Coordinates of C-alpha atoms in Angstrom, one line a residue:
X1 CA -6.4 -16.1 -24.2
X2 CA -7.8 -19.0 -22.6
X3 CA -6.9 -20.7 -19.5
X4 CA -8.3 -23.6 -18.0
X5 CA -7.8 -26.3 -15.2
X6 CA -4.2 -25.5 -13.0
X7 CA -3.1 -22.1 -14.9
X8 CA -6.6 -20.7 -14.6
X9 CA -6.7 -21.8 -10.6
X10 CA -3.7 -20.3 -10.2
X11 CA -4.9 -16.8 -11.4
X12 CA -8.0 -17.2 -9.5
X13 CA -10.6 -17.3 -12.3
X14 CA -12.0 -21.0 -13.0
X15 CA -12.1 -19.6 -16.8
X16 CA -10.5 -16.4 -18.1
X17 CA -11.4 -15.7 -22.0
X18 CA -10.7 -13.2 -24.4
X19 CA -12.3 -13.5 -27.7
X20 CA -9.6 -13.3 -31.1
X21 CA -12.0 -13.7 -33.5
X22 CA -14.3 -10.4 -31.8
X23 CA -11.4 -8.7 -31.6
X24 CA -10.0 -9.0 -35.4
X25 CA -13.4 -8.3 -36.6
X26 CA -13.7 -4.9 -34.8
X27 CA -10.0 -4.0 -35.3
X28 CA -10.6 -4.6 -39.0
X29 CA -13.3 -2.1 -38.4
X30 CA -12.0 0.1 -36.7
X31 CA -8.5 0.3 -37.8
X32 CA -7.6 2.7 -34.7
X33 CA -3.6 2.1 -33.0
X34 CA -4.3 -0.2 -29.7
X35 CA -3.1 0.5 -26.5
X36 CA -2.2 -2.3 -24.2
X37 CA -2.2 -1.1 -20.8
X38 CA -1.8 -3.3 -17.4
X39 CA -2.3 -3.2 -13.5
X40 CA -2.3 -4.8 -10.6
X41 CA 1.3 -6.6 -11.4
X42 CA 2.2 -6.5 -7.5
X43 CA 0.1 -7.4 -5.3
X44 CA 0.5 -3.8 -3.1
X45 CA -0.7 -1.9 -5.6
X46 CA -3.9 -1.8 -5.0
X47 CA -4.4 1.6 -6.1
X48 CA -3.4 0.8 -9.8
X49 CA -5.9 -2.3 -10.1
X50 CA -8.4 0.3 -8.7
X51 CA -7.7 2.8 -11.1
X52 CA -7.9 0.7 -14.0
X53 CA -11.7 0.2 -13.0
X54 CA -12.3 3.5 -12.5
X55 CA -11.1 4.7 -15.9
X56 CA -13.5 1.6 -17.4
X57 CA -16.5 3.3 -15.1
X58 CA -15.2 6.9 -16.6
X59 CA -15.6 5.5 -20.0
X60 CA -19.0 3.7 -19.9
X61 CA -20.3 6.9 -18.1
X62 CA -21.2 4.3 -15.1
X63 CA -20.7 6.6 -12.1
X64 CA -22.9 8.1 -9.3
X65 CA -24.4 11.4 -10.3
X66 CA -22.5 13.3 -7.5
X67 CA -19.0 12.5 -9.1
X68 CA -20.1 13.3 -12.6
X69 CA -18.8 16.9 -12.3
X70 CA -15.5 16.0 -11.0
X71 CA -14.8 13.5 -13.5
X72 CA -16.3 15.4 -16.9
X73 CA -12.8 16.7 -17.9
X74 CA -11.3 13.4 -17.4
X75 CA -14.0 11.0 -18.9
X76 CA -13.6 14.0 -22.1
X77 CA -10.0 13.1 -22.4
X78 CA -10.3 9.8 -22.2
X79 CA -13.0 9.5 -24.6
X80 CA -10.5 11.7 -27.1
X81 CA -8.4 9.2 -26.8
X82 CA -10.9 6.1 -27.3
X83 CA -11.8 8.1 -30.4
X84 CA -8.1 8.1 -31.7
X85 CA -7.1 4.0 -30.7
X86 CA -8.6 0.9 -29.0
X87 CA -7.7 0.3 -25.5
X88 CA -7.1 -3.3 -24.1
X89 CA -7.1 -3.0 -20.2
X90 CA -5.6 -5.6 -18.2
X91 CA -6.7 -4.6 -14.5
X92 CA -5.3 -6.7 -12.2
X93 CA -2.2 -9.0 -13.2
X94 CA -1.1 -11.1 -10.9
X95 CA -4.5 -11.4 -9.1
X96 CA -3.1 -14.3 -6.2
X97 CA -0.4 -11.4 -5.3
X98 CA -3.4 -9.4 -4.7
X99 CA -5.2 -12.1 -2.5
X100 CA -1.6 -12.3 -0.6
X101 CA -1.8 -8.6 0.0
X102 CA -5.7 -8.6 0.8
X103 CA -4.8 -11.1 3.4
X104 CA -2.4 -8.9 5.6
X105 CA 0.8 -9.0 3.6
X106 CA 0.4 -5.4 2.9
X107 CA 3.8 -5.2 0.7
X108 CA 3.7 -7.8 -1.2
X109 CA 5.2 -8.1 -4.7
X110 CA 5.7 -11.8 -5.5
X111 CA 3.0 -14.0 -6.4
X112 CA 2.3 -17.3 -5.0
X113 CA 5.0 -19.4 -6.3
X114 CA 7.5 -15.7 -4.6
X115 CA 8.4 -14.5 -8.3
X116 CA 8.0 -10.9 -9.1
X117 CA 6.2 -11.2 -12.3
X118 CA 7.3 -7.9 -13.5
X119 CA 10.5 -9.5 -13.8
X120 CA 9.7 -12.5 -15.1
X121 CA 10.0 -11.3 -19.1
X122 CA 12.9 -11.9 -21.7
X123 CA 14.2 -8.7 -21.7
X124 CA 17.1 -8.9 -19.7
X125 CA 15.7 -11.5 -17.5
X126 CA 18.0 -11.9 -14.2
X127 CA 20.3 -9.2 -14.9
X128 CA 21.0 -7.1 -11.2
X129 CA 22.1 -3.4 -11.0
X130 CA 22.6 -1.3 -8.5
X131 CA 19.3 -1.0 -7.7
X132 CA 18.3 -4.4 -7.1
X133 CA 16.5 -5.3 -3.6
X134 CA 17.1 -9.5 -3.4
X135 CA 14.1 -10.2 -2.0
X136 CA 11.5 -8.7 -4.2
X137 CA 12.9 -8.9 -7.1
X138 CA 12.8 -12.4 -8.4
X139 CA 12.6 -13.1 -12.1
X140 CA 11.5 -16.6 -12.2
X141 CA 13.3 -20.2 -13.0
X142 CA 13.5 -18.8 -16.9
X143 CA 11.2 -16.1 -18.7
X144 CA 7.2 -16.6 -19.2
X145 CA 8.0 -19.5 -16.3
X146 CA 4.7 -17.5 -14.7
X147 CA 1.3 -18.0 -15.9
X148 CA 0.4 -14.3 -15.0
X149 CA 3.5 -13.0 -17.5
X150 CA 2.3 -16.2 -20.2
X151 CA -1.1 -14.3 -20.0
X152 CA -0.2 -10.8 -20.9
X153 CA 2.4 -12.0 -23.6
X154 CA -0.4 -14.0 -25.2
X155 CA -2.6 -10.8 -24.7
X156 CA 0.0 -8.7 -26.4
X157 CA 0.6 -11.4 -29.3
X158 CA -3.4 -11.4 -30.5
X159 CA -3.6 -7.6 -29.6
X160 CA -0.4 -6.1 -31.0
X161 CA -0.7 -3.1 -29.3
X162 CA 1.5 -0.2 -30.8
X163 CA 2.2 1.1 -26.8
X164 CA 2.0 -0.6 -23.6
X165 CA 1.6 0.9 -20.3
X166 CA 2.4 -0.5 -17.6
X167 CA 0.8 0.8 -14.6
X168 CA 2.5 1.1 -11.3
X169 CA 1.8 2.6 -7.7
X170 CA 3.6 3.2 -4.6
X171 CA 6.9 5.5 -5.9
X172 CA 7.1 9.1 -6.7
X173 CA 8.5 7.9 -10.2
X174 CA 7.2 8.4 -13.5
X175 CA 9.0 6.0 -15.2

């Protein structure tokens, strides 16, 4: 994925990369399922962006020595399951939500053009139900109209994971 100019300002990253041609060479290595597995797509959720780094820092054995007995179980898993597929870790999403959040707007879902980018895909884009709260939960114009959602669909095209997580915080709800 590569972004340049207006898009990539708008993400907050003056260049954003990720290389296809590494990629196919290892996954014709490899051969392993990917997962595709995303944070950070609300700005509120702090936690989930945070946790995304921390499973990296779990996996490249890149923590303090006092937290290395708390996390052995965990980093074991994890590396179980790097052993079985290739993991493709999108940490923080919608990164300008995040600055909007950072900056006092502690509940913050939209990004800076107000559109929940969670909301902003094909499937079923605008459709309300009974659960929908009006003022969060804006798809967008049309779907992919956000760069944020254009960058993980582009991710998920050159990837093709066979699962995606999508990582939230701030509900009781495993969903």
């Amino acid at each position: 994925v590569e972004m340049d100019g207006e898009e990539a300002q708008s993400v907050g990253y003056g260049r954003l990369t990720l290389s296809k041609n590494d990629f196919q060479v290892q996954r014709l290595l490899s051969k392993k399922p990917v997962i595709l597995a995303t944070f950070g797509e609300h700005g509120r959720e702090m936690i989930s962006s945070e946790t995304a780094l921390r499973l990296v820092e779990i996996a490249c054995n890149a923590l303090p020595e006092d937290e290395e007995a708390e996390v052995g179980k965990i980093r074991e898993r994890l590396l179980q399951e790097l052993h079985r597929s290739d993991m493709v870790i999108v940490p923080v999403v919608s990164p300008t939500g995040r600055v909007l959040a950072e900056m006092g707007n502690r509940c913050e879902r939209l990004n800076r053009h107000e559109v929940d980018v969670n909301r902003n895909w094909d499937w079923h884009h605008g459709e309300r139900d009974q659960t929908t709260i009006d003022q969060e939960e804006r798809p967008g114009r049309t779907p992919f109209s956000e760069v944020e959602t254009r960058a993980v669909k582009q991710i998920a095209e050159r990837v093709k994971p066979q699962a995606y997580v999508s990582v939230h915080s701030g509900d009781s709800a495993v969903l």
